[in-house]
CSV table of C-alpha atoms in Angstrom, one decimal:
chain,number,residue,atom,x,y,z
A,6,MET,CA,91.4,96.7,169.2
A,7,GLY,CA,87.2,96.4,169.6
A,8,ARG,CA,85.8,94.6,172.0
A,9,ASP,CA,85.0,91.5,169.3
A,10,ALA,CA,88.3,91.7,168.2
A,11,LEU,CA,89.8,91.2,172.3
A,12,HIS,CA,87.2,88.5,172.5
A,13,ILE,CA,88.4,86.8,169.2
A,14,VAL,CA,92.4,87.0,170.4
A,15,LEU,CA,91.4,85.5,173.9
A,16,ALA,CA,89.6,82.4,173.0
A,17,ILE,CA,92.4,82.0,170.4
A,18,LEU,CA,94.9,82.2,173.0
A,19,ALA,CA,92.9,80.0,175.3
A,20,LEU,CA,92.8,77.2,172.6
A,21,CYS,CA,96.4,77.2,171.8
A,22,VAL,CA,97.2,76.5,175.6
A,23,ALA,CA,94.7,73.9,175.8
A,24,TYR,CA,96.6,72.3,172.9
A,25,SER,CA,100.0,72.9,174.2
A,26,ALA,CA,99.1,71.1,177.9
A,27,ASN,CA,97.1,67.9,175.7
A,28,ALA,CA,100.0,68.0,173.0
A,29,LEU,CA,102.3,65.5,175.6
A,30,THR,CA,99.1,63.2,174.6
A,31,LYS,CA,99.2,63.2,171.4
A,32,GLN,CA,103.3,62.4,171.4
A,33,GLY,CA,103.3,58.8,172.1
A,34,TYR,CA,103.4,55.0,171.4
A,35,THR,CA,100.8,52.3,171.4
A,36,VAL,CA,101.6,49.6,173.9
A,37,GLY,CA,99.2,47.0,173.5
A,38,ASN,CA,96.1,48.3,175.0
A,39,TYR,CA,98.0,51.8,175.9
A,40,GLN,CA,98.4,54.8,174.5
A,41,LEU,CA,100.6,56.7,176.1
A,42,SER,CA,103.1,59.4,176.4
A,43,LYS,CA,107.0,59.5,175.2
A,44,ILE,CA,107.6,60.2,179.0
A,45,GLY,CA,106.5,58.1,181.7
A,46,CYS,CA,107.1,58.6,185.8
A,47,GLY,CA,109.1,56.3,188.0
A,48,THR,CA,108.8,56.0,191.1
A,49,TRP,CA,111.7,53.8,192.4
A,50,SER,CA,112.7,57.2,194.6
A,51,TRP,CA,109.1,57.1,196.2
A,52,GLY,CA,109.7,55.9,199.6
A,53,ASN,CA,113.6,54.6,199.3
A,54,ARG,CA,115.7,55.9,201.6
A,55,PHE,CA,118.7,53.8,201.0
A,56,LEU,CA,119.6,55.7,197.7
A,57,TRP,CA,117.2,58.4,197.7
A,58,GLY,CA,116.4,59.6,200.8
A,59,TYR,CA,112.8,59.6,201.1
A,60,SER,CA,111.1,60.5,204.3
A,61,GLU,CA,107.5,60.7,204.7
A,62,GLU,CA,108.2,64.9,204.5
A,63,ASP,CA,108.3,64.3,200.9
A,64,ASP,CA,104.8,63.2,200.4
A,65,ALA,CA,102.9,66.6,199.9
A,66,GLN,CA,105.6,67.3,197.1
A,67,LEU,CA,105.0,64.0,195.5
A,68,GLN,CA,101.8,65.0,195.3
A,69,GLU,CA,102.1,67.8,193.8
A,70,THR,CA,104.6,67.0,191.2
A,71,TYR,CA,101.5,64.2,190.7
A,72,GLU,CA,99.1,66.8,189.7
A,73,TYR,CA,101.5,68.7,187.2
A,74,ILE,CA,102.8,66.1,185.5
A,75,THR,CA,99.1,64.3,184.7
A,76,LYS,CA,97.8,67.8,183.8
A,77,ARG,CA,100.2,68.1,181.1
A,78,GLY,CA,99.5,64.7,179.3
A,79,VAL,CA,102.1,62.1,181.4
A,80,ASN,CA,99.7,59.7,181.6
A,81,TRP,CA,101.7,56.3,183.0
A,82,PHE,CA,103.6,55.8,186.6
A,83,ASP,CA,106.4,53.2,186.4
A,84,THR,CA,106.0,51.2,189.9
A,85,ALA,CA,106.4,47.6,191.6
A,86,ASP,CA,106.1,46.2,194.6
A,87,SER,CA,109.5,46.6,195.6
A,88,TYR,CA,109.7,50.2,196.2
A,89,GLY,CA,110.0,51.4,199.5
A,90,THR,CA,112.9,50.3,201.6
A,91,GLY,CA,112.5,48.9,205.4
A,92,SER,CA,108.9,49.0,206.8
A,93,LEU,CA,108.0,51.1,203.8
A,94,ASN,CA,108.0,48.3,201.3
A,95,GLY,CA,105.3,49.1,198.5
A,96,ARG,CA,105.1,52.5,199.5
A,97,ALA,CA,105.3,54.0,195.9
A,98,GLU,CA,102.1,51.9,195.2
A,99,GLU,CA,100.6,53.3,198.1
A,100,LEU,CA,101.6,56.5,196.7
A,101,LEU,CA,100.7,56.0,193.6
A,102,GLY,CA,97.0,54.9,194.6
A,103,ARG,CA,96.1,58.1,196.9
A,104,PHE,CA,97.1,60.1,194.7
A,105,GLU,CA,94.7,59.0,191.6
A,106,ARG,CA,92.3,58.8,194.1
A,107,GLU,CA,92.9,62.5,195.4
A,108,SER,CA,93.6,63.8,192.2
A,109,LYS,CA,91.8,67.0,191.2
A,110,SER,CA,92.1,66.5,187.5
A,111,LYS,CA,90.8,62.9,187.6
A,112,LYS,CA,92.5,61.8,184.1
A,113,LYS,CA,92.8,58.6,183.5
A,114,VAL,CA,96.4,56.9,184.3
A,115,CYS,CA,98.0,54.0,183.5
A,116,PHE,CA,99.7,52.0,186.4
A,117,ALA,CA,102.6,49.3,185.7
A,118,THR,CA,104.3,47.6,188.6
A,119,LYS,CA,106.4,45.2,188.4
A,120,LEU,CA,106.7,42.3,190.8
A,121,ALA,CA,109.8,40.9,192.0
A,122,PRO,CA,110.7,37.3,191.4
A,123,TYR,CA,112.1,36.2,195.2
A,124,PRO,CA,112.9,32.9,195.3
A,125,TRP,CA,110.4,32.3,198.3
A,126,ARG,CA,107.9,33.1,195.5
A,127,ILE,CA,106.7,29.9,194.7
A,128,GLY,CA,103.8,28.5,192.0
A,129,SER,CA,102.2,30.1,190.2
A,130,GLN,CA,99.8,31.6,193.4
A,131,SER,CA,102.9,33.4,194.4
A,132,MET,CA,102.5,35.5,191.7
A,133,VAL,CA,98.9,35.9,191.7
A,134,LYS,CA,98.9,36.8,195.6
A,135,ALA,CA,102.0,39.3,194.9
A,136,GLY,CA,100.0,40.6,192.5
A,137,GLU,CA,96.6,41.3,194.6
A,138,ALA,CA,99.1,42.6,197.3
A,139,SER,CA,99.6,45.2,194.6
A,140,ILE,CA,96.2,45.8,193.7
A,141,GLU,CA,95.3,46.4,197.5
A,142,ARG,CA,98.0,49.2,197.7
A,143,LEU,CA,97.3,50.4,194.0
A,144,GLY,CA,92.9,50.6,195.3
A,145,ARG,CA,92.6,48.8,191.8
A,146,PRO,CA,93.6,46.8,189.0
A,147,ILE,CA,97.3,46.7,187.2
A,148,ASP,CA,97.0,48.0,184.0
A,149,ILE,CA,100.2,46.4,182.8
A,150,VAL,CA,101.8,43.8,185.3
A,151,GLN,CA,105.8,43.4,184.3
A,152,LEU,CA,108.1,40.7,185.9
A,153,HIS,CA,110.8,42.7,187.5
A,154,TRP,CA,113.5,40.7,186.8
A,155,PRO,CA,114.3,36.9,185.1
A,156,PRO,CA,115.0,34.8,187.8
A,157,SER,CA,118.1,33.5,188.5
A,158,LEU,CA,119.0,30.3,186.2
A,159,GLY,CA,115.4,30.4,185.2
A,160,TRP,CA,114.0,29.6,188.5
A,161,GLN,CA,110.3,29.6,188.6
A,162,GLU,CA,110.1,31.2,185.3
A,163,LYS,CA,107.2,29.1,183.7
A,164,GLU,CA,105.1,29.2,187.1
A,165,TYR,CA,105.3,33.2,187.4
A,166,LEU,CA,104.3,33.6,183.6
A,167,GLN,CA,101.4,31.1,184.7
A,168,GLY,CA,100.5,33.2,187.6
A,169,PHE,CA,100.7,36.1,185.0
A,170,GLY,CA,98.2,34.3,182.9
A,171,SER,CA,95.7,34.2,185.6
A,172,LEU,CA,95.9,37.5,186.9
A,173,LEU,CA,95.1,38.2,183.6
A,174,HIS,CA,91.9,35.8,183.1
A,175,GLN,CA,90.9,37.6,186.5
A,176,LYS,CA,90.6,40.5,184.8
A,177,LYS,CA,92.9,42.2,188.0
A,178,ALA,CA,95.1,43.4,184.8
A,179,THR,CA,95.3,43.8,181.5
A,180,GLN,CA,98.3,43.3,180.0
A,181,VAL,CA,101.9,41.8,180.5
A,182,GLY,CA,105.4,43.3,180.3
A,183,VAL,CA,108.6,42.5,181.5
A,184,SER,CA,111.9,44.3,182.7
A,185,ASN,CA,115.8,43.7,182.2
A,186,CYS,CA,115.8,41.3,179.4
A,187,GLY,CA,118.3,40.8,177.1
A,188,PRO,CA,117.8,39.5,173.2
A,189,ARG,CA,118.1,35.6,173.6
A,190,LYS,CA,115.9,35.9,177.2
A,191,LEU,CA,113.3,38.4,175.8
A,192,LYS,CA,112.4,35.7,172.5
A,193,LYS,CA,112.4,33.1,175.4
A,194,LEU,CA,109.9,34.6,177.8
A,195,CYS,CA,107.9,35.6,174.6
A,196,LYS,CA,107.9,32.2,172.7
A,197,GLU,CA,106.5,30.5,176.9
A,198,SER,CA,103.9,33.8,177.3
A,199,GLU,CA,101.8,32.4,174.1
A,200,SER,CA,102.0,28.6,175.3
A,201,ASN,CA,100.1,30.5,178.2
A,202,GLY,CA,97.9,32.6,175.6
A,203,TYR,CA,99.2,35.6,175.7
A,204,LYS,CA,101.7,38.8,174.9
A,205,ILE,CA,104.2,40.2,176.5
A,206,PHE,CA,103.5,43.7,175.3
A,207,SER,CA,107.3,46.1,176.9
A,208,ASN,CA,110.7,45.0,178.0
A,209,GLN,CA,112.5,48.0,180.7
A,210,VAL,CA,116.1,48.3,180.4
A,211,GLN,CA,118.9,50.3,181.2
A,212,PHE,CA,119.2,53.2,178.3
A,213,SER,CA,121.1,56.3,178.4
A,214,LEU,CA,124.5,58.0,176.5
A,215,LEU,CA,126.3,56.2,179.1
A,216,SER,CA,124.1,52.7,179.2
A,217,ARG,CA,124.1,52.2,175.3
A,218,TYR,CA,124.0,47.9,175.8
A,219,PRO,CA,120.2,47.9,173.9
A,220,LEU,CA,122.2,49.2,170.9
A,221,GLU,CA,124.9,47.0,170.5
A,222,ASN,CA,123.6,43.5,172.3
A,223,GLY,CA,120.9,42.7,169.3
A,224,LEU,CA,117.8,43.9,171.9
A,225,ILE,CA,116.3,46.7,169.1
A,226,ALA,CA,116.1,44.0,166.5
A,227,ALA,CA,114.7,41.2,168.5
A,228,ALA,CA,112.4,43.4,170.1
A,229,GLU,CA,110.6,44.2,167.2
A,230,ASP,CA,110.7,40.6,165.5
A,231,GLU,CA,108.5,40.4,168.7
A,232,GLY,CA,106.4,43.4,168.4
A,233,VAL,CA,107.8,44.5,171.9
A,234,HIS,CA,107.8,48.1,172.9
A,235,LEU,CA,111.3,49.3,174.7
A,236,VAL,CA,111.2,51.6,177.7
A,237,GLY,CA,114.6,53.0,178.9
A,238,TYR,CA,114.7,54.0,182.3
A,239,SER,CA,117.5,55.1,184.0
A,240,PRO,CA,118.3,58.1,181.5
A,241,LEU,CA,120.0,60.6,183.1
A,242,ALA,CA,122.1,57.7,184.8
A,243,LEU,CA,121.5,58.6,188.1
A,244,GLY,CA,121.7,62.0,187.7
A,245,LEU,CA,125.4,62.0,185.9
A,246,LEU,CA,123.8,63.4,182.9
A,247,SER,CA,121.8,66.2,184.8
A,248,ASP,CA,125.0,68.6,185.3
A,249,GLN,CA,124.1,69.3,188.6
A,250,TYR,CA,127.4,67.9,190.0
A,251,SER,CA,131.2,68.3,190.3
A,252,ILE,CA,133.8,67.2,192.1
A,253,GLU,CA,135.9,70.3,191.8
A,254,SER,CA,133.1,72.5,193.8
A,255,ASN,CA,132.1,69.3,196.2
A,256,CYS,CA,128.9,69.2,194.8
A,257,LEU,CA,128.2,65.3,194.9
A,258,PRO,CA,124.9,62.9,196.0
A,259,SER,CA,125.5,61.4,199.4
A,260,GLY,CA,125.9,57.7,199.7
A,261,VAL,CA,126.8,55.0,196.7
A,262,ARG,CA,126.1,57.6,194.2
A,263,GLY,CA,128.8,60.1,195.2
A,264,ILE,CA,131.1,57.4,194.7
A,265,LEU,CA,129.9,56.2,191.4
A,266,PHE,CA,129.9,60.0,190.6
A,267,ARG,CA,133.9,60.5,191.5
A,268,GLU,CA,134.1,57.3,189.9
A,269,PHE,CA,132.4,58.5,186.3
A,270,LEU,CA,131.9,62.4,186.2
A,271,PRO,CA,136.2,63.1,185.3
A,272,ILE,CA,136.1,60.6,182.4
A,273,MET,CA,132.5,61.7,180.5
A,274,THR,CA,134.2,65.5,179.8
A,275,PRO,CA,133.5,65.1,175.9
A,276,LEU,CA,130.2,64.0,176.6
A,277,LEU,CA,128.8,66.8,178.7
A,278,GLN,CA,130.6,69.3,176.9
A,279,GLU,CA,129.2,68.2,173.7
A,280,LEU,CA,125.6,67.8,176.1
A,281,ARG,CA,126.7,71.8,176.6
A,282,SER,CA,127.1,72.7,173.7
A,283,ILE,CA,123.8,71.6,172.0
A,284,ALA,CA,122.0,73.0,175.0
A,285,LYS,CA,123.5,76.0,174.0
A,286,THR,CA,122.5,76.6,170.9
A,287,ARG,CA,119.0,74.7,171.3
A,288,ASN,CA,118.2,76.8,174.1
A,289,LYS,CA,117.3,73.7,176.5
A,290,THR,CA,119.1,72.1,179.6
A,291,VAL,CA,121.5,69.6,179.3
A,292,PRO,CA,119.0,66.8,180.8
A,293,GLN,CA,116.9,67.7,178.0
A,294,VAL,CA,119.3,67.0,175.7
A,295,ALA,CA,120.1,63.5,177.5
A,296,LEU,CA,116.3,62.4,177.4
A,297,ASN,CA,115.8,64.0,173.8
A,298,TRP,CA,118.5,62.0,172.2
A,299,ASN,CA,116.6,58.4,174.2
A,300,ILE,CA,113.8,59.7,172.4
A,301,CYS,CA,115.6,60.2,169.1
A,302,LYS,CA,116.5,56.5,169.5
A,303,GLY,CA,112.8,55.6,169.8
A,304,LEU,CA,112.6,54.3,173.0
A,305,SER,CA,110.1,55.5,175.6
A,306,VAL,CA,111.5,57.2,178.4
A,307,LEU,CA,111.2,56.5,182.4
A,308,VAL,CA,112.7,58.7,184.1
A,309,GLY,CA,112.2,59.8,187.6
A,310,MET,CA,110.3,62.9,189.0
A,311,ARG,CA,109.7,64.1,192.7
A,312,THR,CA,109.2,67.9,192.5
A,313,VAL,CA,107.2,70.5,189.9
A,314,GLN,CA,111.1,71.8,188.7
A,315,GLN,CA,111.7,68.6,187.8
A,316,ALA,CA,109.2,67.6,185.8
A,317,LYS,CA,109.8,71.0,184.3
A,318,ASP,CA,113.2,70.3,183.1
A,319,ASN,CA,112.4,66.6,182.2
A,320,LEU,CA,108.8,67.3,179.9
A,321,GLY,CA,110.9,70.5,178.3
A,322,ALA,CA,112.4,67.1,176.4
A,323,LEU,CA,109.0,67.1,174.7
A,324,GLY,CA,107.9,68.6,171.1
A,325,TRP,CA,110.8,69.2,169.5
A,326,SER,CA,113.9,66.7,168.2
A,327,LEU,CA,117.3,66.6,168.4
A,328,SER,CA,119.1,66.9,164.2
A,329,THR,CA,120.5,63.9,162.7
A,330,PRO,CA,124.1,65.5,163.2
A,331,GLU,CA,123.6,66.5,166.9
A,332,VAL,CA,122.6,62.8,167.4
A,333,GLU,CA,125.8,61.6,165.7
A,334,ALA,CA,127.4,64.0,167.4
A,335,LEU,CA,126.6,63.2,170.8
A,336,ASP,CA,126.8,59.0,169.9
A,337,LYS,CA,130.5,60.0,168.7
A,338,ALA,CA,131.0,61.9,172.3
A,339,ALA,CA,129.4,59.0,174.4
A,340,GLN,CA,132.0,56.6,172.8
A,341,LYS,CA,134.6,58.7,174.1
A,342,VAL,CA,133.7,57.8,177.9
A,343,PRO,CA,136.2,55.0,178.4
A,344,LYS,CA,133.9,53.1,179.6
A,345,GLN,CA,129.7,52.5,180.2
A,346,LEU,CA,127.5,52.3,182.8
A,347,VAL,CA,127.3,48.8,184.7
A,348,GLN,CA,124.2,47.0,183.5
A,349,ASN,CA,121.8,46.3,186.4
A,350,SER,CA,123.1,43.0,187.7
A,351,PHE,CA,119.4,41.7,186.9
A,352,GLN,CA,120.0,42.6,183.7
A,353,THR,CA,120.6,39.1,181.4
A,354,LYS,CA,121.5,38.3,177.3
């Protein structure tokens, strides 16, 4: 091969690599003012010692993961002012802000943060102050400010939404989302937000092969009626669908998750078998098949990523699609599991 021909081949390969690196960005959803990649990174574990065993020693690894996924087109991160346990409250927001400021790629990303409707937060200004505290930790205005869960018995609901309107008016946030809303509550909050002069663009709900309630309770239709995009969190069911754990080999997570796994692993054999069969045929991993199932149902996928290896596996769910028969086979296998995961206690109807 001549020198000129070799240069042409190398140039074509370089373009292919560049296209591949940007492919995730082109495969996304328009959510209000943002074009978001189909997979976003959840940061629940960033600062959570109780459930996820976080340590400050993890920060370098988390920052490496941030760099890895943003370079590959993941352009939104979900966090909350309650992420980070004990003295580490707000840790996830602090880390996100620092990672963005120190990022080598300097790619613009969307920060969606959830503000908790704690019972001591009274009046619209309580949410404004909560948003301002998040802004201080993030180091910049919030892209998508979200109500973490609907307050019990509607406590301060109108006031909280008024507070979100103030954050928008003051340009401290760009748009509004909610979380853990069932169809009735979603419609109610959408109506209330419209009376305050703005729209709710997104709703985060628990969704996986082991938590299929949005397919069964009318939420998808309600969201379509309201023009609200659905985001599915916990798509790997706290790791139950990762296929990395086994009771027989005593390979289980510690703490509360270990108790849950002992309960569910024995009854999910049909589902795991179907996932493994499709994964083998597709030359994919079980988590990639489970995540792709979520995408096939039309929801954005919000998945936790703490290591580069974990990120590589999760992003392998993109760029291909399960066939209709494969989706149907997974649906049937999931229905053979005698019970679904318990819904988040804050989830409403």
